[in-house]
Each structure stands twice: as C-alpha cells, then as structure tokens.
Amino acid sequence: MSTQVSKALLVRLEALPGREEDVRAFLNQGLSIVEGEPKTVRWFGIQFGPSSFGIFDAFPDDDGRQAHLSGEVAKALGENTGELFEEPTIEQLDVVAEKQPT
C-alpha cells in the first residue's frame, strides 16, 4: 500500500533561452536524488510549455516537505538558478484528495 500524502510542492522553472534540454536533463537528475528521500513519496518532473518546466512532489506530512526543502534538490535548484533557469517559484500546497498508485 502506498503512503498517503497531505503536503506538496509545486516548483515552476522557466528555462533560460537555449537551455531547455539542459533543464530536462536537470529534472531527470533530480529524480535520482529524490529516490534517496524516504519522505518524498511522489515526485514528478513536468513540462508546461516549450520553456516552462516544473516539479510536483508530495509528502506524508510537513516534516517530510521541510526535509526536502533543505535537501539536495533544493541545493541544486539554487546552484542552477541563473545558469539553466530563472528564479524558481515554489508553492507549498495542501493535498485535499488523492488517488493512490496501485
């Protein structure tokens, strides 16, 4: 049975001109990082449009979300701001309902 989530993050990334493929690669690398975070129970690298990307991830509680915000992906976001993408927008969300994976 999957872990139920109650907290989430939506991170929006706007790729700098010509860096779209680099942002895609960055998101793929992010997946390998969060696989080592037991409280990051859902994680998606997403693309909104040609140069607009994002991350949606979910957690069982706020402790898991805060641990993620101080972890390696957050550090990588900071290191790549201005290199691959503009300043990220990070929204902290509450999960109202979910369909758990089977």
PDB file of N, CA and C in Angstrom, residues 23-100:
ATOM      1  N   VAL A  23      17.492  21.837 -18.878  1.00  0.00           N
ATOM      2  CA  VAL A  23      16.512  21.775 -17.783  1.00  0.00           C
ATOM      3  C   VAL A  23      15.877  20.387 -17.746  1.00  0.00           C
ATOM      4  N   ARG A  24      15.581  19.814 -18.906  1.00  0.00           N
ATOM      5  CA  ARG A  24      15.050  18.446 -18.953  1.00  0.00           C
ATOM      6  C   ARG A  24      16.046  17.476 -18.301  1.00  0.00           C
ATOM      7  N   ALA A  25      17.315  17.616 -18.620  1.00  0.00           N
ATOM      8  CA  ALA A  25      18.351  16.759 -18.027  1.00  0.00           C
ATOM      9  C   ALA A  25      18.431  16.983 -16.520  1.00  0.00           C
ATOM     10  N   PHE A  26      18.319  18.224 -16.084  1.00  0.00           N
ATOM     11  CA  PHE A  26      18.329  18.567 -14.659  1.00  0.00           C
ATOM     12  C   PHE A  26      17.193  17.843 -13.938  1.00  0.00           C
ATOM     13  N   LEU A  27      16.008  17.839 -14.539  1.00  0.00           N
ATOM     14  CA  LEU A  27      14.868  17.166 -13.918  1.00  0.00           C
ATOM     15  C   LEU A  27      15.103  15.660 -13.841  1.00  0.00           C
ATOM     16  N   ASN A  28      15.676  15.088 -14.858  1.00  0.00           N
ATOM     17  CA  ASN A  28      15.984  13.653 -14.823  1.00  0.00           C
ATOM     18  C   ASN A  28      16.997  13.332 -13.732  1.00  0.00           C
ATOM     19  N   GLN A  29      17.971  14.201 -13.521  1.00  0.00           N
ATOM     20  CA  GLN A  29      18.942  14.001 -12.442  1.00  0.00           C
ATOM     21  C   GLN A  29      18.273  14.147 -11.078  1.00  0.00           C
ATOM     22  N   GLY A  30      17.311  15.069 -10.992  1.00  0.00           N
ATOM     23  CA  GLY A  30      16.581  15.277  -9.744  1.00  0.00           C
ATOM     24  C   GLY A  30      15.863  14.027  -9.294  1.00  0.00           C
ATOM     25  N   LEU A  31      15.345  13.264 -10.252  1.00  0.00           N
ATOM     26  CA  LEU A  31      14.658  12.028  -9.909  1.00  0.00           C
ATOM     27  C   LEU A  31      15.579  11.084  -9.148  1.00  0.00           C
ATOM     28  N   SER A  32      16.813  10.952  -9.592  1.00  0.00           N
ATOM     29  CA  SER A  32      17.737  10.046  -8.897  1.00  0.00           C
ATOM     30  C   SER A  32      18.064  10.548  -7.496  1.00  0.00           C
ATOM     31  N   ILE A  33      18.066  11.854  -7.297  1.00  0.00           N
ATOM     32  CA  ILE A  33      18.337  12.412  -5.967  1.00  0.00           C
ATOM     33  C   ILE A  33      17.198  12.088  -5.002  1.00  0.00           C
ATOM     34  N   VAL A  34      15.947  12.328  -5.432  1.00  0.00           N
ATOM     35  CA  VAL A  34      14.823  12.139  -4.506  1.00  0.00           C
ATOM     36  C   VAL A  34      14.525  10.679  -4.220  1.00  0.00           C
ATOM     37  N   GLU A  35      15.056   9.768  -5.022  1.00  0.00           N
ATOM     38  CA  GLU A  35      14.865   8.355  -4.717  1.00  0.00           C
ATOM     39  C   GLU A  35      15.488   7.993  -3.373  1.00  0.00           C
ATOM     40  N   GLY A  36      16.420   8.800  -2.888  1.00  0.00           N
ATOM     41  CA  GLY A  36      17.040   8.592  -1.589  1.00  0.00           C
ATOM     42  C   GLY A  36      16.353   9.332  -0.456  1.00  0.00           C
ATOM     43  N   GLU A  37      15.218   9.951  -0.724  1.00  0.00           N
ATOM     44  CA  GLU A  37      14.461  10.679   0.296  1.00  0.00           C
ATOM     45  C   GLU A  37      13.186   9.894   0.620  1.00  0.00           C
ATOM     46  N   PRO A  38      13.163   9.156   1.717  1.00  0.00           N
ATOM     47  CA  PRO A  38      12.008   8.307   2.009  1.00  0.00           C
ATOM     48  C   PRO A  38      10.700   9.065   2.204  1.00  0.00           C
ATOM     49  N   LYS A  39      10.761  10.320   2.616  1.00  0.00           N
ATOM     50  CA  LYS A  39       9.517  11.073   2.831  1.00  0.00           C
ATOM     51  C   LYS A  39       9.071  11.856   1.598  1.00  0.00           C
ATOM     52  N   THR A  40       9.819  11.772   0.507  1.00  0.00           N
ATOM     53  CA  THR A  40       9.334  12.306  -0.766  1.00  0.00           C
ATOM     54  C   THR A  40       8.700  11.118  -1.471  1.00  0.00           C
ATOM     55  N   VAL A  41       7.375  10.983  -1.295  1.00  0.00           N
ATOM     56  CA  VAL A  41       6.707   9.761  -1.743  1.00  0.00           C
ATOM     57  C   VAL A  41       6.107   9.878  -3.142  1.00  0.00           C
ATOM     58  N   ARG A  42       5.967  11.071  -3.677  1.00  0.00           N
ATOM     59  CA  ARG A  42       5.563  11.286  -5.066  1.00  0.00           C
ATOM     60  C   ARG A  42       6.462  12.393  -5.608  1.00  0.00           C
ATOM     61  N   TRP A  43       6.948  12.226  -6.828  1.00  0.00           N
ATOM     62  CA  TRP A  43       7.820  13.240  -7.438  1.00  0.00           C
ATOM     63  C   TRP A  43       7.639  13.178  -8.943  1.00  0.00           C
ATOM     64  N   PHE A  44       7.384  14.336  -9.534  1.00  0.00           N
ATOM     65  CA  PHE A  44       7.193  14.431 -10.981  1.00  0.00           C
ATOM     66  C   PHE A  44       7.989  15.601 -11.523  1.00  0.00           C
ATOM     67  N   GLY A  45       8.782  15.376 -12.557  1.00  0.00           N
ATOM     68  CA  GLY A  45       9.364  16.448 -13.353  1.00  0.00           C
ATOM     69  C   GLY A  45       8.387  16.684 -14.492  1.00  0.00           C
ATOM     70  N   ILE A  46       7.942  17.926 -14.688  1.00  0.00           N
ATOM     71  CA  ILE A  46       6.875  18.208 -15.653  1.00  0.00           C
ATOM     72  C   ILE A  46       7.265  19.343 -16.588  1.00  0.00           C
ATOM     73  N   GLN A  47       6.578  19.403 -17.724  1.00  0.00           N
ATOM     74  CA  GLN A  47       6.799  20.475 -18.687  1.00  0.00           C
ATOM     75  C   GLN A  47       5.453  21.100 -19.003  1.00  0.00           C
ATOM     76  N   PHE A  48       5.356  22.424 -18.817  1.00  0.00           N
ATOM     77  CA  PHE A  48       4.125  23.159 -19.072  1.00  0.00           C
ATOM     78  C   PHE A  48       4.052  23.650 -20.516  1.00  0.00           C
ATOM     79  N   GLY A  49       5.197  24.002 -21.081  1.00  0.00           N
ATOM     80  CA  GLY A  49       5.258  24.549 -22.430  1.00  0.00           C
ATOM     81  C   GLY A  49       6.684  24.462 -22.930  1.00  0.00           C
ATOM     82  N   PRO A  50       6.992  25.096 -24.069  1.00  0.00           N
ATOM     83  CA  PRO A  50       8.315  24.953 -24.682  1.00  0.00           C
ATOM     84  C   PRO A  50       9.492  25.262 -23.748  1.00  0.00           C
ATOM     85  N   SER A  51       9.348  26.267 -22.892  1.00  0.00           N
ATOM     86  CA  SER A  51      10.455  26.624 -21.997  1.00  0.00           C
ATOM     87  C   SER A  51      10.044  26.649 -20.532  1.00  0.00           C
ATOM     88  N   SER A  52       8.837  26.201 -20.240  1.00  0.00           N
ATOM     89  CA  SER A  52       8.308  26.210 -18.871  1.00  0.00           C
ATOM     90  C   SER A  52       8.257  24.791 -18.325  1.00  0.00           C
ATOM     91  N   PHE A  53       8.925  24.590 -17.195  1.00  0.00           N
ATOM     92  CA  PHE A  53       9.042  23.284 -16.568  1.00  0.00           C
ATOM     93  C   PHE A  53       8.632  23.380 -15.114  1.00  0.00           C
ATOM     94  N   GLY A  54       8.624  22.254 -14.450  1.00  0.00           N
ATOM     95  CA  GLY A  54       8.304  22.285 -13.040  1.00  0.00           C
ATOM     96  C   GLY A  54       8.567  20.963 -12.366  1.00  0.00           C
ATOM     97  N   ILE A  55       8.353  20.996 -11.074  1.00  0.00           N
ATOM     98  CA  ILE A  55       8.443  19.811 -10.230  1.00  0.00           C
ATOM     99  C   ILE A  55       7.193  19.816  -9.355  1.00  0.00           C
ATOM    100  N   PHE A  56       6.522  18.673  -9.308  1.00  0.00           N
ATOM    101  CA  PHE A  56       5.438  18.483  -8.352  1.00  0.00           C
ATOM    102  C   PHE A  56       5.841  17.303  -7.492  1.00  0.00           C
ATOM    103  N   ASP A  57       5.871  17.514  -6.198  1.00  0.00           N
ATOM    104  CA  ASP A  57       6.193  16.417  -5.294  1.00  0.00           C
ATOM    105  C   ASP A  57       5.292  16.480  -4.074  1.00  0.00           C
ATOM    106  N   ALA A  58       5.107  15.303  -3.453  1.00  0.00           N
ATOM    107  CA  ALA A  58       4.171  15.213  -2.336  1.00  0.00           C
ATOM    108  C   ALA A  58       4.775  14.407  -1.200  1.00  0.00           C
ATOM    109  N   PHE A  59       4.268  14.698   0.002  1.00  0.00           N
ATOM    110  CA  PHE A  59       4.863  14.206   1.239  1.00  0.00           C
ATOM    111  C   PHE A  59       3.767  13.786   2.209  1.00  0.00           C
ATOM    112  N   PRO A  60       4.064  12.870   3.128  1.00  0.00           N
ATOM    113  CA  PRO A  60       3.058  12.451   4.099  1.00  0.00           C
ATOM    114  C   PRO A  60       2.736  13.536   5.129  1.00  0.00           C
ATOM    115  N   ASP A  61       3.688  14.442   5.356  1.00  0.00           N
ATOM    116  CA  ASP A  61       3.500  15.470   6.379  1.00  0.00           C
ATOM    117  C   ASP A  61       4.447  16.638   6.118  1.00  0.00           C
ATOM    118  N   ASP A  62       4.309  17.677   6.938  1.00  0.00           N
ATOM    119  CA  ASP A  62       5.138  18.865   6.739  1.00  0.00           C
ATOM    120  C   ASP A  62       6.608  18.607   7.062  1.00  0.00           C
ATOM    121  N   ASP A  63       6.889  17.685   7.974  1.00  0.00           N
ATOM    122  CA  ASP A  63       8.288  17.358   8.263  1.00  0.00           C
ATOM    123  C   ASP A  63       8.990  16.832   7.012  1.00  0.00           C
ATOM    124  N   GLY A  64       8.308  15.977   6.254  1.00  0.00           N
ATOM    125  CA  GLY A  64       8.876  15.463   5.013  1.00  0.00           C
ATOM    126  C   GLY A  64       9.104  16.563   3.998  1.00  0.00           C
ATOM    127  N   ARG A  65       8.137  17.480   3.905  1.00  0.00           N
ATOM    128  CA  ARG A  65       8.273  18.601   2.964  1.00  0.00           C
ATOM    129  C   ARG A  65       9.437  19.491   3.361  1.00  0.00           C
ATOM    130  N   GLN A  66       9.570  19.786   4.655  1.00  0.00           N
ATOM    131  CA  GLN A  66      10.658  20.654   5.096  1.00  0.00           C
ATOM    132  C   GLN A  66      12.021  19.989   4.912  1.00  0.00           C
ATOM    133  N   ALA A  67      12.082  18.680   5.133  1.00  0.00           N
ATOM    134  CA  ALA A  67      13.337  17.961   4.900  1.00  0.00           C
ATOM    135  C   ALA A  67      13.733  18.052   3.432  1.00  0.00           C
ATOM    136  N   HIS A  68      12.757  17.934   2.549  1.00  0.00           N
ATOM    137  CA  HIS A  68      13.021  18.040   1.114  1.00  0.00           C
ATOM    138  C   HIS A  68      13.493  19.444   0.749  1.00  0.00           C
ATOM    139  N   LEU A  69      12.848  20.453   1.331  1.00  0.00           N
ATOM    140  CA  LEU A  69      13.217  21.846   1.030  1.00  0.00           C
ATOM    141  C   LEU A  69      14.630  22.184   1.482  1.00  0.00           C
ATOM    142  N   SER A  70      15.168  21.423   2.399  1.00  0.00           N
ATOM    143  CA  SER A  70      16.545  21.670   2.846  1.00  0.00           C
ATOM    144  C   SER A  70      17.503  20.610   2.312  1.00  0.00           C
ATOM    145  N   GLY A  71      17.044  19.804   1.356  1.00  0.00           N
ATOM    146  CA  GLY A  71      17.847  18.706   0.827  1.00  0.00           C
ATOM    147  C   GLY A  71      18.614  19.037  -0.437  1.00  0.00           C
ATOM    148  N   GLU A  72      19.038  17.983  -1.112  1.00  0.00           N
ATOM    149  CA  GLU A  72      19.922  18.097  -2.273  1.00  0.00           C
ATOM    150  C   GLU A  72      19.257  18.729  -3.493  1.00  0.00           C
ATOM    151  N   VAL A  73      17.974  18.452  -3.734  1.00  0.00           N
ATOM    152  CA  VAL A  73      17.314  19.048  -4.898  1.00  0.00           C
ATOM    153  C   VAL A  73      17.206  20.561  -4.717  1.00  0.00           C
ATOM    154  N   ALA A  74      16.852  20.992  -3.502  1.00  0.00           N
ATOM    155  CA  ALA A  74      16.775  22.430  -3.236  1.00  0.00           C
ATOM    156  C   ALA A  74      18.140  23.089  -3.433  1.00  0.00           C
ATOM    157  N   LYS A  75      19.183  22.409  -2.989  1.00  0.00           N
ATOM    158  CA  LYS A  75      20.543  22.922  -3.181  1.00  0.00           C
ATOM    159  C   LYS A  75      20.858  23.031  -4.680  1.00  0.00           C
ATOM    160  N   ALA A  76      20.489  22.007  -5.442  1.00  0.00           N
ATOM    161  CA  ALA A  76      20.730  22.021  -6.888  1.00  0.00           C
ATOM    162  C   ALA A  76      19.926  23.119  -7.582  1.00  0.00           C
ATOM    163  N   LEU A  77      18.715  23.386  -7.107  1.00  0.00           N
ATOM    164  CA  LEU A  77      17.934  24.494  -7.667  1.00  0.00           C
ATOM    165  C   LEU A  77      18.688  25.803  -7.505  1.00  0.00           C
ATOM    166  N   GLY A  78      19.190  26.033  -6.299  1.00  0.00           N
ATOM    167  CA  GLY A  78      19.942  27.261  -6.040  1.00  0.00           C
ATOM    168  C   GLY A  78      21.189  27.374  -6.895  1.00  0.00           C
ATOM    169  N   GLU A  79      21.900  26.270  -7.059  1.00  0.00           N
ATOM    170  CA  GLU A  79      23.141  26.277  -7.838  1.00  0.00           C
ATOM    171  C   GLU A  79      22.900  26.518  -9.320  1.00  0.00           C
ATOM    172  N   ASN A  80      21.718  26.170  -9.827  1.00  0.00           N
ATOM    173  CA  ASN A  80      21.437  26.286 -11.256  1.00  0.00           C
ATOM    174  C   ASN A  80      20.578  27.491 -11.627  1.00  0.00           C
ATOM    175  N   THR A  81      20.109  28.238 -10.612  1.00  0.00           N
ATOM    176  CA  THR A  81      19.368  29.460 -10.889  1.00  0.00           C
ATOM    177  C   THR A  81      20.311  30.470 -11.542  1.00  0.00           C
ATOM    178  N   GLY A  82      19.877  31.013 -12.654  1.00  0.00           N
ATOM    179  CA  GLY A  82      20.705  31.952 -13.412  1.00  0.00           C
ATOM    180  C   GLY A  82      21.607  31.269 -14.424  1.00  0.00           C
ATOM    181  N   GLU A  83      21.775  29.947 -14.284  1.00  0.00           N
ATOM    182  CA  GLU A  83      22.569  29.162 -15.240  1.00  0.00           C
ATOM    183  C   GLU A  83      21.657  28.438 -16.223  1.00  0.00           C
ATOM    184  N   LEU A  84      20.659  27.733 -15.681  1.00  0.00           N
ATOM    185  CA  LEU A  84      19.729  26.972 -16.522  1.00  0.00           C
ATOM    186  C   LEU A  84      18.346  27.603 -16.591  1.00  0.00           C
ATOM    187  N   PHE A  85      17.944  28.243 -15.500  1.00  0.00           N
ATOM    188  CA  PHE A  85      16.590  28.782 -15.411  1.00  0.00           C
ATOM    189  C   PHE A  85      16.570  30.038 -14.555  1.00  0.00           C
ATOM    190  N   GLU A  86      15.449  30.769 -14.687  1.00  0.00           N
ATOM    191  CA  GLU A  86      15.227  31.956 -13.858  1.00  0.00           C
ATOM    192  C   GLU A  86      14.954  31.524 -12.419  1.00  0.00           C
ATOM    193  N   GLU A  87      14.813  32.489 -11.531  1.00  0.00           N
ATOM    194  CA  GLU A  87      14.498  32.205 -10.130  1.00  0.00           C
ATOM    195  C   GLU A  87      13.244  31.337 -10.046  1.00  0.00           C
ATOM    196  N   PRO A  88      13.321  30.163  -9.428  1.00  0.00           N
ATOM    197  CA  PRO A  88      12.144  29.289  -9.330  1.00  0.00           C
ATOM    198  C   PRO A  88      11.053  29.896  -8.450  1.00  0.00           C
ATOM    199  N   THR A  89       9.828  29.557  -8.768  1.00  0.00           N
ATOM    200  CA  THR A  89       8.686  29.879  -7.923  1.00  0.00           C
ATOM    201  C   THR A  89       8.309  28.599  -7.187  1.00  0.00           C
ATOM    202  N   ILE A  90       8.277  28.654  -5.859  1.00  0.00           N
ATOM    203  CA  ILE A  90       7.981  27.474  -5.057  1.00  0.00           C
ATOM    204  C   ILE A  90       6.701  27.729  -4.265  1.00  0.00           C
ATOM    205  N   GLU A  91       5.695  26.893  -4.507  1.00  0.00           N
ATOM    206  CA  GLU A  91       4.422  26.997  -3.805  1.00  0.00           C
ATOM    207  C   GLU A  91       4.251  25.791  -2.891  1.00  0.00           C
ATOM    208  N   GLN A  92       3.934  26.054  -1.620  1.00  0.00           N
ATOM    209  CA  GLN A  92       3.645  24.979  -0.676  1.00  0.00           C
ATOM    210  C   GLN A  92       2.137  24.742  -0.684  1.00  0.00           C
ATOM    211  N   LEU A  93       1.748  23.494  -0.921  1.00  0.00           N
ATOM    212  CA  LEU A  93       0.350  23.136  -1.097  1.00  0.00           C
ATOM    213  C   LEU A  93      -0.102  22.115  -0.063  1.00  0.00           C
ATOM    214  N   ASP A  94      -1.402  22.111   0.199  1.00  0.00           N
ATOM    215  CA  ASP A  94      -2.039  21.045   0.975  1.00  0.00           C
ATOM    216  C   ASP A  94      -2.748  20.124  -0.009  1.00  0.00           C
ATOM    217  N   VAL A  95      -2.615  18.836   0.166  1.00  0.00           N
ATOM    218  CA  VAL A  95      -3.304  17.862  -0.672  1.00  0.00           C
ATOM    219  C   VAL A  95      -4.680  17.628  -0.067  1.00  0.00           C
ATOM    220  N   VAL A  96      -5.713  17.863  -0.856  1.00  0.00           N
ATOM    221  CA  VAL A  96      -7.090  17.709  -0.395  1.00  0.00           C
ATOM    222  C   VAL A  96      -7.584  16.290  -0.641  1.00  0.00           C
ATOM    223  N   ALA A  97      -7.220  15.717  -1.784  1.00  0.00           N
ATOM    224  CA  ALA A  97      -7.634  14.358  -2.124  1.00  0.00           C
ATOM    225  C   ALA A  97      -6.601  13.759  -3.053  1.00  0.00           C
ATOM    226  N   GLU A  98      -6.484  12.445  -3.041  1.00  0.00           N
ATOM    227  CA  GLU A  98      -5.541  11.765  -3.926  1.00  0.00           C
ATOM    228  C   GLU A  98      -6.060  10.394  -4.301  1.00  0.00           C
ATOM    229  N   LYS A  99      -5.648   9.936  -5.466  1.00  0.00           N
ATOM    230  CA  LYS A  99      -5.849   8.545  -5.867  1.00  0.00           C
ATOM    231  C   LYS A  99      -4.479   7.909  -5.742  1.00  0.00           C
ATOM    232  N   GLN A 100      -4.335   6.989  -4.842  1.00  0.00           N
ATOM    233  CA  GLN A 100      -3.039   6.364  -4.604  1.00  0.00           C
ATOM    234  C   GLN A 100      -2.703   5.388  -5.720  1.00  0.00           C
TER     235      GLN A 100
END
